[in-house]
Structure formats: structure tokens, C-alpha cells
């Protein structure tokens, strides 16, 4: 079984920073794309940032220049460094990975979600 465990959420004042982490565990052969999504009350789920196995990153327009996604392939971990946080960044953040697992083959897996709250 593949599990994704997130950490790093919390409460921060506007202008502050947080770093989210998401580590995959289990019988993993390789991981292709990794990404972070967020879901805010009353809004649709939004892709915040994604990164390919080669390290190419893409970002939602709303976070460009403020958020940075990175990955550590040796640790099967993806990070989201969030700077200059705004109240509108408040949401539950979920990581997602495209994993090649030993038993189940390729599949998309989700983390449990971590709350990020930005106060004004």
C-alpha cells in the first residue's frame, strides 16, 4: 500500500511563510508527477503547483512568485514553500503523486490534507 503523509500546515499571519511536506511510503518503484492542490470553503479544488520527475514546475497564477514547489526523489517527498501568504491562501492543502507501486502498478495517490489558515 502506498501512503502519502502531509505535514507543515498551521496558522500564520498575512505576509508570513509556511513550508508543507508530503512523503510517500510503501513499495514504490518510481514517482512521476507530484503536485499540491487546495480546497477552500465555497470554492472548487485548485491546482496550486506541480512538478515533473525532471523537476519542471508549474504554478497557478495566484501563487506565482510567492510559492515554490520542490521534490526530493531519494525521499519520495514533495515540498511547497509558501511565502508572502495572503488570507485568500487559506484552504486545506492536499498533495498528489503519480506513483508506480510494486503491487498495484501506476496510480494517483492523495495525502490526507493539511489546513493552512492565514489571518489578516
mmCIF file with all atom_site columns, C-alpha atoms in Angstrom:
data_model
loop_
_atom_site.group_PDB
_atom_site.id
_atom_site.type_symbol
_atom_site.label_atom_id
_atom_site.label_alt_id
_atom_site.label_comp_id
_atom_site.label_asym_id
_atom_site.label_entity_id
_atom_site.label_seq_id
_atom_site.pdbx_PDB_ins_code
_atom_site.Cartn_x
_atom_site.Cartn_y
_atom_site.Cartn_z
_atom_site.occupancy
_atom_site.B_iso_or_equiv
_atom_site.pdbx_formal_charge
_atom_site.auth_seq_id
_atom_site.auth_comp_id
_atom_site.auth_asym_id
_atom_site.auth_atom_id
_atom_site.pdbx_PDB_model_num
ATOM 1   C CA . UNK A 1 1   ? 0.000   0.000  0.000   1.00 0.00 ? 1   UNK A CA 1
ATOM 2   C CA . UNK A 1 2   ? 1.151   3.493  -0.829  1.00 0.00 ? 2   UNK A CA 1
ATOM 3   C CA . UNK A 1 3   ? 0.538   6.210  1.724   1.00 0.00 ? 3   UNK A CA 1
ATOM 4   C CA . UNK A 1 4   ? 1.105   9.945  1.462   1.00 0.00 ? 4   UNK A CA 1
ATOM 5   C CA . UNK A 1 5   ? 1.568   11.806 4.730   1.00 0.00 ? 5   UNK A CA 1
ATOM 6   C CA . UNK A 1 6   ? 1.496   15.582 4.836   1.00 0.00 ? 6   UNK A CA 1
ATOM 7   C CA . UNK A 1 7   ? 2.880   17.945 7.439   1.00 0.00 ? 7   UNK A CA 1
ATOM 8   C CA . UNK A 1 8   ? 3.578   21.618 7.940   1.00 0.00 ? 8   UNK A CA 1
ATOM 9   C CA . UNK A 1 9   ? 0.217   23.330 7.910   1.00 0.00 ? 9   UNK A CA 1
ATOM 10  C CA . UNK A 1 10  ? -0.908  25.791 10.537  1.00 0.00 ? 10  UNK A CA 1
ATOM 11  C CA . UNK A 1 11  ? -1.950  29.320 11.380  1.00 0.00 ? 11  UNK A CA 1
ATOM 12  C CA . UNK A 1 12  ? 0.146   32.233 10.164  1.00 0.00 ? 12  UNK A CA 1
ATOM 13  C CA . UNK A 1 13  ? -0.298  35.957 9.822   1.00 0.00 ? 13  UNK A CA 1
ATOM 14  C CA . UNK A 1 14  ? -0.551  37.588 6.423   1.00 0.00 ? 14  UNK A CA 1
ATOM 15  C CA . UNK A 1 15  ? 2.898   38.086 4.962   1.00 0.00 ? 15  UNK A CA 1
ATOM 16  C CA . UNK A 1 16  ? 4.263   35.066 6.765   1.00 0.00 ? 16  UNK A CA 1
ATOM 17  C CA . UNK A 1 17  ? 5.634   31.794 5.465   1.00 0.00 ? 17  UNK A CA 1
ATOM 18  C CA . UNK A 1 18  ? 4.957   28.096 5.791   1.00 0.00 ? 18  UNK A CA 1
ATOM 19  C CA . UNK A 1 19  ? 6.504   25.001 4.275   1.00 0.00 ? 19  UNK A CA 1
ATOM 20  C CA . UNK A 1 20  ? 4.401   21.939 3.550   1.00 0.00 ? 20  UNK A CA 1
ATOM 21  C CA . UNK A 1 21  ? 5.873   18.465 3.142   1.00 0.00 ? 21  UNK A CA 1
ATOM 22  C CA . UNK A 1 22  ? 4.395   15.298 1.744   1.00 0.00 ? 22  UNK A CA 1
ATOM 23  C CA . UNK A 1 23  ? 6.205   11.976 1.996   1.00 0.00 ? 23  UNK A CA 1
ATOM 24  C CA . UNK A 1 24  ? 5.201   8.812  0.184   1.00 0.00 ? 24  UNK A CA 1
ATOM 25  C CA . UNK A 1 25  ? 5.819   5.410  1.703   1.00 0.00 ? 25  UNK A CA 1
ATOM 26  C CA . UNK A 1 26  ? 5.241   1.815  0.647   1.00 0.00 ? 26  UNK A CA 1
ATOM 27  C CA . UNK A 1 27  ? 6.541   -0.444 -2.070  1.00 0.00 ? 27  UNK A CA 1
ATOM 28  C CA . UNK A 1 28  ? 7.310   2.261  -4.612  1.00 0.00 ? 28  UNK A CA 1
ATOM 29  C CA . UNK A 1 29  ? 9.243   1.766  -7.826  1.00 0.00 ? 29  UNK A CA 1
ATOM 30  C CA . UNK A 1 30  ? 9.098   5.355  -9.022  1.00 0.00 ? 30  UNK A CA 1
ATOM 31  C CA . UNK A 1 31  ? 7.066   8.554  -8.881  1.00 0.00 ? 31  UNK A CA 1
ATOM 32  C CA . UNK A 1 32  ? 6.231   10.630 -11.900 1.00 0.00 ? 32  UNK A CA 1
ATOM 33  C CA . UNK A 1 33  ? 4.476   13.947 -11.336 1.00 0.00 ? 33  UNK A CA 1
ATOM 34  C CA . UNK A 1 34  ? 3.882   15.433 -7.897  1.00 0.00 ? 34  UNK A CA 1
ATOM 35  C CA . UNK A 1 35  ? 1.596   18.296 -7.050  1.00 0.00 ? 35  UNK A CA 1
ATOM 36  C CA . UNK A 1 36  ? -0.218  20.368 -4.483  1.00 0.00 ? 36  UNK A CA 1
ATOM 37  C CA . UNK A 1 37  ? -3.920  21.204 -4.630  1.00 0.00 ? 37  UNK A CA 1
ATOM 38  C CA . UNK A 1 38  ? -6.046  23.255 -2.297  1.00 0.00 ? 38  UNK A CA 1
ATOM 39  C CA . UNK A 1 39  ? -9.709  23.387 -1.407  1.00 0.00 ? 39  UNK A CA 1
ATOM 40  C CA . UNK A 1 40  ? -11.221 26.445 0.209   1.00 0.00 ? 40  UNK A CA 1
ATOM 41  C CA . UNK A 1 41  ? -14.795 26.688 1.522   1.00 0.00 ? 41  UNK A CA 1
ATOM 42  C CA . UNK A 1 42  ? -17.208 27.513 -1.261  1.00 0.00 ? 42  UNK A CA 1
ATOM 43  C CA . UNK A 1 43  ? -14.587 27.122 -3.969  1.00 0.00 ? 43  UNK A CA 1
ATOM 44  C CA . UNK A 1 44  ? -13.527 24.411 -6.364  1.00 0.00 ? 44  UNK A CA 1
ATOM 45  C CA . UNK A 1 45  ? -10.361 22.419 -5.864  1.00 0.00 ? 45  UNK A CA 1
ATOM 46  C CA . UNK A 1 46  ? -7.432  24.263 -7.395  1.00 0.00 ? 46  UNK A CA 1
ATOM 47  C CA . UNK A 1 47  ? -4.069  23.020 -8.640  1.00 0.00 ? 47  UNK A CA 1
ATOM 48  C CA . UNK A 1 48  ? -1.570  25.174 -6.794  1.00 0.00 ? 48  UNK A CA 1
ATOM 49  C CA . UNK A 1 49  ? 1.695   23.793 -8.166  1.00 0.00 ? 49  UNK A CA 1
ATOM 50  C CA . UNK A 1 50  ? 3.029   20.740 -9.942  1.00 0.00 ? 50  UNK A CA 1
ATOM 51  C CA . UNK A 1 51  ? 6.455   19.322 -10.636 1.00 0.00 ? 51  UNK A CA 1
ATOM 52  C CA . UNK A 1 52  ? 7.537   16.671 -13.097 1.00 0.00 ? 52  UNK A CA 1
ATOM 53  C CA . UNK A 1 53  ? 10.003  13.881 -12.460 1.00 0.00 ? 53  UNK A CA 1
ATOM 54  C CA . UNK A 1 54  ? 12.578  16.004 -14.247 1.00 0.00 ? 54  UNK A CA 1
ATOM 55  C CA . UNK A 1 55  ? 11.998  18.961 -11.976 1.00 0.00 ? 55  UNK A CA 1
ATOM 56  C CA . UNK A 1 56  ? 9.951   21.212 -14.236 1.00 0.00 ? 56  UNK A CA 1
ATOM 57  C CA . UNK A 1 57  ? 7.444   23.187 -12.198 1.00 0.00 ? 57  UNK A CA 1
ATOM 58  C CA . UNK A 1 58  ? 4.229   24.994 -12.971 1.00 0.00 ? 58  UNK A CA 1
ATOM 59  C CA . UNK A 1 59  ? 2.133   27.256 -10.773 1.00 0.00 ? 59  UNK A CA 1
ATOM 60  C CA . UNK A 1 60  ? -1.320  28.738 -10.528 1.00 0.00 ? 60  UNK A CA 1
ATOM 61  C CA . UNK A 1 61  ? -1.264  32.408 -11.446 1.00 0.00 ? 61  UNK A CA 1
ATOM 62  C CA . UNK A 1 62  ? -2.447  33.297 -7.966  1.00 0.00 ? 62  UNK A CA 1
ATOM 63  C CA . UNK A 1 63  ? 0.721   31.917 -6.332  1.00 0.00 ? 63  UNK A CA 1
ATOM 64  C CA . UNK A 1 64  ? 3.417   32.639 -8.907  1.00 0.00 ? 64  UNK A CA 1
ATOM 65  C CA . UNK A 1 65  ? 6.361   34.413 -7.362  1.00 0.00 ? 65  UNK A CA 1
ATOM 66  C CA . UNK A 1 66  ? 5.251   33.506 -3.834  1.00 0.00 ? 66  UNK A CA 1
ATOM 67  C CA . UNK A 1 67  ? 5.188   29.681 -3.731  1.00 0.00 ? 67  UNK A CA 1
ATOM 68  C CA . UNK A 1 68  ? 7.930   27.248 -4.699  1.00 0.00 ? 68  UNK A CA 1
ATOM 69  C CA . UNK A 1 69  ? 7.463   23.536 -5.253  1.00 0.00 ? 69  UNK A CA 1
ATOM 70  C CA . UNK A 1 70  ? 10.387  21.142 -4.995  1.00 0.00 ? 70  UNK A CA 1
ATOM 71  C CA . UNK A 1 71  ? 10.989  17.426 -4.640  1.00 0.00 ? 71  UNK A CA 1
ATOM 72  C CA . UNK A 1 72  ? 13.488  15.023 -3.146  1.00 0.00 ? 72  UNK A CA 1
ATOM 73  C CA . UNK A 1 73  ? 13.333  11.846 -5.195  1.00 0.00 ? 73  UNK A CA 1
ATOM 74  C CA . UNK A 1 74  ? 15.521  9.909  -2.766  1.00 0.00 ? 74  UNK A CA 1
ATOM 75  C CA . UNK A 1 75  ? 12.987  10.584 -0.015  1.00 0.00 ? 75  UNK A CA 1
ATOM 76  C CA . UNK A 1 76  ? 9.849   10.338 -2.210  1.00 0.00 ? 76  UNK A CA 1
ATOM 77  C CA . UNK A 1 77  ? 8.906   13.735 -0.836  1.00 0.00 ? 77  UNK A CA 1
ATOM 78  C CA . UNK A 1 78  ? 7.454   16.893 -2.293  1.00 0.00 ? 78  UNK A CA 1
ATOM 79  C CA . UNK A 1 79  ? 7.596   20.318 -0.643  1.00 0.00 ? 79  UNK A CA 1
ATOM 80  C CA . UNK A 1 80  ? 5.694   23.560 -1.009  1.00 0.00 ? 80  UNK A CA 1
ATOM 81  C CA . UNK A 1 81  ? 7.432   26.657 0.271   1.00 0.00 ? 81  UNK A CA 1
ATOM 82  C CA . UNK A 1 82  ? 4.813   29.371 0.718   1.00 0.00 ? 82  UNK A CA 1
ATOM 83  C CA . UNK A 1 83  ? 5.933   32.961 1.220   1.00 0.00 ? 83  UNK A CA 1
ATOM 84  C CA . UNK A 1 84  ? 4.064   36.257 1.420   1.00 0.00 ? 84  UNK A CA 1
ATOM 85  C CA . UNK A 1 85  ? 0.929   34.404 2.428   1.00 0.00 ? 85  UNK A CA 1
ATOM 86  C CA . UNK A 1 86  ? -2.420  36.098 1.988   1.00 0.00 ? 86  UNK A CA 1
ATOM 87  C CA . UNK A 1 87  ? -5.782  35.432 3.668   1.00 0.00 ? 87  UNK A CA 1
ATOM 88  C CA . UNK A 1 88  ? -7.066  34.108 0.329   1.00 0.00 ? 88  UNK A CA 1
ATOM 89  C CA . UNK A 1 89  ? -4.476  31.310 0.562   1.00 0.00 ? 89  UNK A CA 1
ATOM 90  C CA . UNK A 1 90  ? -6.491  29.846 3.436   1.00 0.00 ? 90  UNK A CA 1
ATOM 91  C CA . UNK A 1 91  ? -7.524  26.328 2.470   1.00 0.00 ? 91  UNK A CA 1
ATOM 92  C CA . UNK A 1 92  ? -6.919  22.655 3.036   1.00 0.00 ? 92  UNK A CA 1
ATOM 93  C CA . UNK A 1 93  ? -3.875  21.668 1.016   1.00 0.00 ? 93  UNK A CA 1
ATOM 94  C CA . UNK A 1 94  ? -3.554  18.197 -0.488  1.00 0.00 ? 94  UNK A CA 1
ATOM 95  C CA . UNK A 1 95  ? -0.563  16.583 -2.133  1.00 0.00 ? 95  UNK A CA 1
ATOM 96  C CA . UNK A 1 96  ? -0.934  14.265 -5.071  1.00 0.00 ? 96  UNK A CA 1
ATOM 97  C CA . UNK A 1 97  ? 1.519   11.859 -6.670  1.00 0.00 ? 97  UNK A CA 1
ATOM 98  C CA . UNK A 1 98  ? 1.561   9.642  -9.735  1.00 0.00 ? 98  UNK A CA 1
ATOM 99  C CA . UNK A 1 99  ? 3.131   6.519  -8.259  1.00 0.00 ? 99  UNK A CA 1
ATOM 100 C CA . UNK A 1 100 ? 4.373   3.279  -9.753  1.00 0.00 ? 100 UNK A CA 1
ATOM 101 C CA . UNK A 1 101 ? 3.834   0.822  -6.933  1.00 0.00 ? 101 UNK A CA 1
ATOM 102 C CA . UNK A 1 102 ? 5.016   -2.763 -6.676  1.00 0.00 ? 102 UNK A CA 1
ATOM 103 C CA . UNK A 1 103 ? 1.616   -4.447 -6.433  1.00 0.00 ? 103 UNK A CA 1
ATOM 104 C CA . UNK A 1 104 ? -0.884  -2.023 -7.939  1.00 0.00 ? 104 UNK A CA 1
ATOM 105 C CA . UNK A 1 105 ? 1.148   -0.522 -10.768 1.00 0.00 ? 105 UNK A CA 1
ATOM 106 C CA . UNK A 1 106 ? 0.629   3.128  -11.716 1.00 0.00 ? 106 UNK A CA 1
ATOM 107 C CA . UNK A 1 107 ? -1.923  5.165  -9.814  1.00 0.00 ? 107 UNK A CA 1
ATOM 108 C CA . UNK A 1 108 ? -2.685  8.576  -8.340  1.00 0.00 ? 108 UNK A CA 1
ATOM 109 C CA . UNK A 1 109 ? -2.494  8.931  -4.588  1.00 0.00 ? 109 UNK A CA 1
ATOM 110 C CA . UNK A 1 110 ? -3.591  11.720 -2.246  1.00 0.00 ? 110 UNK A CA 1
ATOM 111 C CA . UNK A 1 111 ? -2.419  12.966 1.083   1.00 0.00 ? 111 UNK A CA 1
ATOM 112 C CA . UNK A 1 112 ? -4.820  13.401 3.981   1.00 0.00 ? 112 UNK A CA 1
ATOM 113 C CA . UNK A 1 113 ? -4.859  17.183 3.709   1.00 0.00 ? 113 UNK A CA 1
ATOM 114 C CA . UNK A 1 114 ? -3.374  19.853 5.935   1.00 0.00 ? 114 UNK A CA 1
ATOM 115 C CA . UNK A 1 115 ? -5.075  23.079 6.971   1.00 0.00 ? 115 UNK A CA 1
ATOM 116 C CA . UNK A 1 116 ? -3.418  26.380 6.185   1.00 0.00 ? 116 UNK A CA 1
ATOM 117 C CA . UNK A 1 117 ? -5.023  29.438 7.755   1.00 0.00 ? 117 UNK A CA 1
ATOM 118 C CA . UNK A 1 118 ? -3.762  32.936 7.048   1.00 0.00 ? 118 UNK A CA 1
ATOM 119 C CA . UNK A 1 119 ? -5.049  35.688 9.317   1.00 0.00 ? 119 UNK A CA 1
ATOM 120 C CA . UNK A 1 120 ? -5.285  39.294 8.205   1.00 0.00 ? 120 UNK A CA 1
#
